Structures are given as C-alpha cells and as structure tokens.
XYZ file of C-alpha atoms in Angstrom:
353
model
C -50.663 42.430 -76.530
C -54.905 41.985 -76.776
C -57.193 42.241 -73.885
C -60.860 42.248 -73.191
C -62.712 42.028 -69.715
C -64.247 38.511 -71.527
C -62.702 35.318 -71.131
C -64.926 31.931 -72.261
C -64.978 28.750 -71.196
C -65.841 25.781 -73.044
C -66.198 22.293 -71.099
C -68.145 18.491 -71.035
C -72.577 19.300 -70.439
C -73.435 18.713 -66.780
C -70.096 20.688 -65.982
C -71.170 24.045 -66.759
C -71.804 24.253 -62.525
C -68.618 23.129 -61.334
C -67.230 25.646 -63.291
C -69.234 28.676 -62.398
C -67.918 27.894 -58.296
C -64.325 27.583 -60.221
C -64.242 31.000 -61.447
C -66.222 32.399 -58.770
C -63.250 31.000 -56.268
C -60.177 31.627 -58.775
C -61.310 34.823 -59.909
C -63.473 36.614 -58.320
C -63.954 38.970 -60.113
C -65.780 37.834 -63.504
C -69.047 37.162 -62.992
C -70.803 34.606 -65.039
C -71.830 36.181 -68.964
C -72.884 34.260 -71.067
C -73.883 30.381 -71.947
C -75.003 27.747 -74.272
C -74.516 24.019 -72.111
C -71.143 23.911 -72.265
C -69.319 26.808 -73.324
C -69.409 29.981 -71.160
C -68.483 33.985 -70.919
C -67.622 35.462 -67.705
C -66.711 39.272 -67.478
C -63.992 41.433 -65.738
C -66.890 43.116 -62.970
C -64.584 46.016 -62.115
C -63.978 46.114 -65.759
C -60.215 45.268 -65.627
C -59.001 43.748 -69.026
C -56.952 40.325 -69.027
C -54.309 39.519 -71.629
C -54.178 37.665 -74.356
C -51.888 35.561 -71.261
C -54.395 34.741 -68.787
C -54.084 31.424 -66.508
C -57.250 29.935 -65.046
C -56.880 27.312 -63.060
C -58.776 25.197 -63.752
C -60.492 21.033 -63.201
C -63.275 21.414 -65.084
C -62.392 24.137 -68.247
C -60.503 22.331 -71.485
C -60.440 24.624 -73.197
C -59.884 28.489 -72.850
C -59.530 32.548 -73.339
C -59.866 36.260 -74.307
C -62.568 35.621 -75.321
C -64.207 38.421 -78.831
C -67.273 37.660 -79.209
C -70.008 35.860 -81.290
C -69.801 36.293 -85.426
C -72.966 34.819 -87.989
C -70.100 31.089 -89.394
C -68.962 33.226 -91.663
C -65.649 32.042 -93.548
C -65.500 35.612 -94.305
C -66.411 37.745 -91.783
C -63.943 35.833 -88.738
C -60.888 36.093 -91.525
C -62.124 39.974 -90.624
C -61.342 39.534 -86.830
C -58.641 37.447 -87.115
C -56.325 40.071 -88.837
C -57.656 42.348 -86.328
C -56.306 40.456 -83.490
C -53.295 39.332 -85.671
C -52.088 42.634 -86.161
C -49.279 41.491 -88.730
C -48.278 38.385 -86.879
C -49.582 34.588 -87.161
C -51.513 32.949 -85.851
C -52.423 29.517 -85.086
C -55.966 27.966 -85.909
C -58.232 26.312 -83.273
C -61.413 25.821 -84.338
C -63.689 23.565 -82.995
C -67.446 22.470 -82.122
C -68.719 22.744 -78.235
C -70.402 19.640 -76.344
C -73.621 19.039 -77.056
C -75.153 15.938 -75.697
C -74.228 14.866 -71.679
C -72.816 11.232 -70.759
C -74.496 8.342 -71.445
C -76.513 10.373 -73.764
C -74.410 10.483 -76.513
C -76.492 9.348 -80.102
C -75.598 6.540 -82.164
C -72.378 7.232 -85.016
C -71.223 10.500 -82.912
C -67.980 10.718 -82.628
C -66.811 13.627 -79.476
C -63.940 14.492 -81.117
C -64.998 14.536 -84.509
C -66.064 17.563 -86.615
C -69.651 17.490 -89.192
C -68.583 17.201 -92.912
C -69.199 21.281 -93.135
C -67.230 22.497 -90.298
C -64.307 20.226 -92.025
C -65.286 22.502 -94.349
C -64.954 25.216 -92.821
C -62.290 24.876 -91.107
C -60.168 24.316 -93.761
C -61.091 27.083 -95.740
C -59.725 28.801 -92.475
C -56.698 27.403 -92.151
C -55.738 28.160 -96.167
C -54.977 31.961 -95.363
C -51.880 32.300 -95.170
C -52.571 34.438 -92.239
C -52.393 30.814 -90.928
C -49.568 28.356 -88.865
C -49.532 25.562 -90.739
C -51.343 22.470 -88.489
C -53.346 22.580 -86.055
C -51.069 20.956 -82.906
C -49.933 24.229 -80.491
C -45.782 25.750 -79.853
C -45.250 27.337 -76.534
C -45.137 30.223 -77.604
C -48.127 30.695 -80.450
C -50.826 33.399 -80.728
C -54.049 31.082 -80.698
C -57.591 32.282 -82.302
C -60.137 29.897 -80.375
C -63.753 29.770 -83.189
C -66.076 27.619 -81.514
C -69.303 27.022 -83.278
C -72.104 27.467 -80.463
C -74.780 26.628 -83.083
C -75.413 26.268 -86.394
C -75.365 29.926 -87.126
C -73.077 31.595 -84.379
C -69.516 30.616 -83.273
C -67.394 32.605 -80.847
C -64.190 34.118 -81.768
C -61.699 34.559 -79.248
C -57.288 33.949 -78.047
C -55.400 33.313 -76.086
C -51.350 32.565 -75.859
C -50.252 29.197 -75.602
C -48.395 27.922 -73.458
C -47.925 24.688 -70.562
C -52.153 26.261 -69.070
C -53.666 25.030 -72.320
C -53.766 21.631 -74.960
C -52.134 22.273 -77.392
C -54.854 20.951 -79.509
C -58.075 22.383 -80.727
C -61.097 22.389 -77.542
C -58.435 20.899 -75.509
C -59.343 17.056 -77.304
C -57.706 13.991 -77.902
C -55.139 13.884 -80.550
C -54.183 9.580 -78.809
C -55.755 6.602 -80.526
C -57.724 3.560 -79.366
C -56.236 1.355 -80.757
C -58.519 -1.608 -81.974
C -57.007 -4.143 -79.699
C -57.368 -2.649 -77.055
C -60.353 -3.972 -74.628
C -61.977 -0.977 -73.523
C -61.006 3.096 -73.512
C -59.635 2.577 -70.130
C -56.502 2.887 -72.825
C -57.479 6.671 -73.967
C -58.066 7.575 -70.914
C -54.883 6.222 -68.999
C -52.798 7.694 -72.368
C -54.432 11.342 -72.044
C -53.360 11.130 -67.617
C -49.744 10.175 -68.939
C -49.881 12.807 -70.909
C -50.771 15.432 -68.371
C -49.780 14.683 -65.567
C -45.777 13.237 -67.064
C -46.247 10.539 -64.577
C -42.483 9.181 -63.894
C -44.434 5.365 -64.880
C -41.473 3.646 -65.645
C -41.086 -0.294 -67.515
C -40.315 -2.895 -64.835
C -42.995 -0.838 -62.374
C -45.513 -2.560 -60.531
C -49.093 -1.551 -60.903
C -51.471 -2.377 -59.337
C -55.023 -1.891 -61.067
C -58.003 -1.142 -58.974
C -62.047 -1.918 -61.241
C -59.259 -3.228 -63.904
C -62.076 -4.796 -66.687
C -62.350 -5.639 -69.160
C -58.482 -3.854 -69.161
C -58.335 -0.770 -71.736
C -55.690 0.929 -68.704
C -54.212 -2.839 -67.634
C -53.142 -3.024 -72.362
C -51.566 0.789 -71.407
C -49.756 -0.721 -68.873
C -48.333 -3.650 -70.232
C -47.678 -1.635 -73.889
C -44.999 0.126 -71.594
C -43.233 -2.883 -69.879
C -44.780 -3.183 -66.458
C -46.393 -5.334 -64.945
C -49.813 -4.605 -62.863
C -52.024 -6.697 -60.624
C -55.452 -5.839 -62.087
C -58.953 -6.486 -59.557
C -62.487 -6.483 -60.615
C -65.710 -9.012 -59.683
C -65.998 -8.701 -63.349
C -64.559 -10.193 -65.647
C -61.785 -9.378 -68.404
C -60.961 -9.814 -71.719
C -59.040 -12.606 -72.720
C -56.147 -10.777 -74.752
C -55.135 -8.735 -71.321
C -55.296 -12.304 -68.964
C -52.677 -13.974 -71.451
C -50.184 -10.874 -71.442
C -47.566 -11.592 -70.141
C -47.099 -9.043 -66.660
C -51.023 -9.561 -65.917
C -52.341 -11.108 -63.202
C -56.122 -11.450 -62.063
C -58.038 -10.904 -58.399
C -61.192 -11.791 -59.925
C -62.101 -10.702 -56.730
C -64.323 -7.719 -55.568
C -61.353 -4.882 -53.839
C -63.694 -4.808 -50.262
C -61.862 -8.674 -49.963
C -58.350 -8.309 -51.290
C -55.943 -8.902 -48.808
C -52.661 -6.604 -48.478
C -51.254 -10.274 -48.656
C -52.034 -11.159 -52.768
C -50.866 -8.693 -53.782
C -46.456 -7.949 -54.766
C -44.451 -7.007 -51.255
C -43.306 -3.712 -53.575
C -45.859 -1.832 -55.810
C -45.441 1.649 -57.826
C -48.554 2.579 -59.194
C -51.619 2.359 -57.482
C -54.946 2.939 -60.303
C -58.586 2.881 -59.369
C -61.634 3.226 -61.840
C -64.957 2.426 -60.164
C -67.752 3.317 -61.104
C -68.822 4.170 -57.356
C -69.264 7.468 -55.357
C -65.676 9.099 -54.286
C -66.422 7.739 -50.899
C -65.600 4.020 -51.966
C -63.764 5.069 -54.388
C -61.241 6.602 -51.270
C -61.744 4.202 -49.276
C -61.272 1.262 -51.136
C -57.588 3.593 -52.437
C -56.903 4.015 -48.292
C -56.846 1.052 -47.088
C -54.000 -0.796 -49.949
C -52.255 2.771 -49.952
C -52.096 2.261 -46.220
C -49.298 -0.548 -46.465
C -47.975 -0.017 -49.778
C -46.393 3.252 -48.116
C -42.850 2.565 -48.851
C -42.888 1.215 -51.639
C -45.404 3.571 -53.576
C -44.578 6.748 -56.541
C -48.331 7.544 -57.477
C -51.691 6.868 -58.192
C -53.522 7.135 -60.476
C -57.515 7.474 -59.455
C -60.742 8.047 -62.125
C -62.600 9.338 -59.806
C -66.805 9.275 -60.534
C -68.730 12.570 -60.005
C -72.262 9.779 -59.288
C -73.876 13.791 -58.937
C -72.432 16.315 -60.471
C -72.486 17.712 -56.578
C -69.510 15.884 -55.351
C -67.086 18.727 -57.282
C -67.383 20.433 -54.154
C -65.735 18.024 -52.930
C -62.345 17.673 -54.220
C -61.376 19.874 -52.076
C -61.153 18.143 -49.737
C -60.383 14.590 -51.447
C -57.347 16.598 -52.157
C -56.629 17.003 -48.831
C -57.403 12.750 -48.348
C -55.202 12.087 -50.878
C -52.431 14.251 -48.784
C -53.225 12.361 -45.137
C -52.458 9.382 -47.497
C -48.598 10.842 -47.903
C -49.487 12.625 -51.570
C -47.274 15.566 -51.702
C -48.635 16.424 -54.144
C -52.046 16.323 -55.793
C -53.749 17.317 -58.850
C -56.502 17.077 -60.175
C -58.707 17.087 -64.509
C -61.210 16.408 -66.522
C -60.095 14.681 -69.036
C -61.440 15.013 -73.102
C -61.488 10.983 -71.993
C -63.127 11.198 -69.319
C -67.573 11.032 -68.894
C -68.852 12.459 -65.775
C -65.712 11.896 -64.399
C -62.510 13.872 -63.500
C -58.733 11.636 -63.147
C -56.275 12.927 -59.246
C -52.826 12.298 -60.080
C -50.671 12.205 -56.974
C -46.565 11.865 -55.881
C -45.082 10.834 -53.183
C -41.711 12.158 -51.852
C -40.771 9.115 -53.049
C -41.900 9.845 -56.816
C -40.894 13.341 -57.186
C -37.526 12.556 -56.058
C -37.767 10.175 -59.659
C -38.414 13.034 -61.986
C -35.779 14.925 -60.394
C-alpha cells in the first residue's frame, strides 16, 4: 500500500479558500503546504501517513489523492516514479492540466478540459508504456497515477485508489459532449449533475425549472422524456418552445402563482444568477406547495461572492427544513462560480430502493 504524509487537491480557480476551510473542518490534522491557484497540497501535522484509499468528502475538490512530489516536466522522470509506486502492479494514468483562469475570464478559444498539443503528446508517450492500463477511464479498484501539469516546466505526481469517492476521469473533467442543438451549456450541468447525484428521474415525470432561459437544461430533461415547465423573464430558444411536453411561463418566478403550475410536480430545478438567499427563497416558496408529489431538487447556486461558500452548512439545513431527507452539494466540472445542491425527499428515496 502506498502511503504519504501529503495529499494534493485540484479545484477551480477561486475555490482554493473554500477547499482550505473544508479541509480544516474535515481533516484537522492536515495543514496547508503549497498552492498554485487551483492546485494545493496539505501535510499531516502529526506526521501520520495517509494511504492510497484516503477519502476526502469535499464539495470543491475536483480531484485529490496522495501527493508524491513535484518533478520536471519530463516523461522519463515520471516513469521512474510510476514504477516505484506501482511495485509491479498495473497503473491507470490520469494526466491533466490544472485550471488556469477564473470564471468569466477565459481567453478567446480556450477550452477548460482540453490539453494543449504538447501535453497531449507527453500524456500519450507516458500512456504507451506497458506499466499503464489502456484508456483513461478509471475502474473501481484501479491504482491511479495522477500527473498534474501545474506549470509549463513543473509537474506534480500523486496517486489514489479509485472508488466512487473519485471522478473516473482525469482531474474530474467532463466526458459529456455538448450537442450542437443544445441552446446552452446548462445541458452539461444537468447531465453531469444527474451522473454525479444518481437522481432517479424517469420519463413522464413533471419538472419545473426556475431560470430556464435559453433552454439547455430543459432540452436535456425533454430528451429524457420528462415534461417541463420553464419559468424565466428572458426569452427561450424557439426550438425548446416547439418541443412537445414544454410549457413556458414568461415572467419572474416571484410573479408565478402555484395555481399556474401542474398539480403534480416531481422535480424542481433552479439556475438563477442571483445570491444564494434569493435562490433559496424562490425554491422555498414553491416547494411548500409541492410536498405531496415532490421527489427532489437540483439547484445550481451561484457564489456571487466566494464567502457564501461558508454558508453551505446553513443552506443545507434550510433544504432539510423544506422536506429534503438527504442533501448533497458539489462544484461540478461544468460549474463556474457556483455549485449544485441535490436534495431528495423520502418519497424520492423510495424510488431508488
């Protein structure tokens, strides 16, 4: 078994303070050691060694594992470390570049989860070595070698044992294509959110989406066979308006009366560019009138100020007070300066059993 007093965490640019606060509460023995915006390492203050099975129940960590240390950006140097870690066992390779840019400040043409050509060549050269399993999708039980391109000249090497506590993809990045007909990247948020949460949506379910314009999430739901009521003062994509099963209420949610919504609603979705308090007020107002039929909620909460991350525990309790029996939160790869709340009622939990 691999052991180290260090762990690494990668996150989105801007989320590092939230990660530090989480780790201080979740694993008090870990102390912050090093960071480069979206790449952080922590060391056990007691000197205790951490195993490859270490689990970090973090909202803002996209990927994490044991930290073995930094190395020059050199394939040969990484292979030397890989062989030492493997001890004759096969490894799965996860090679990725840390997040470089804050939300809303991506350079023209830059794509978050696409490696530059030089790093693709380096990754593929590494992956061609017989020590590595074929493919980059981790399977349960795989020993994964993590290689993070932190700067042009500096890579960091780590490892973890793959389980449901980790993303199967390098760095937690997406492998969900955006259909050309989808009106927005909200399609990716919904699809990734469903994959992460396991929310038991079924064809024929009724969903209400607050903040539906221009229709990316609605499109994903309709393609899954759900019926959707979208609520937004902005315009919807005409293609969504023409899809069977879609109804549009072209007003702010504050002006919508419960009587205008279907009698039975199974899922409530939200994605509004407002503060968490305003979002939860909008949800609270409608959930209280859906108690008999509601199975769950999927709520994209904007962190209009990163300090709102400190209020996630109180937001969680607020959702539980609304009738959610289980509540989970995660900043997904498709999220910007925001995160997803998934809440399930007792009735929703029974659908899974």
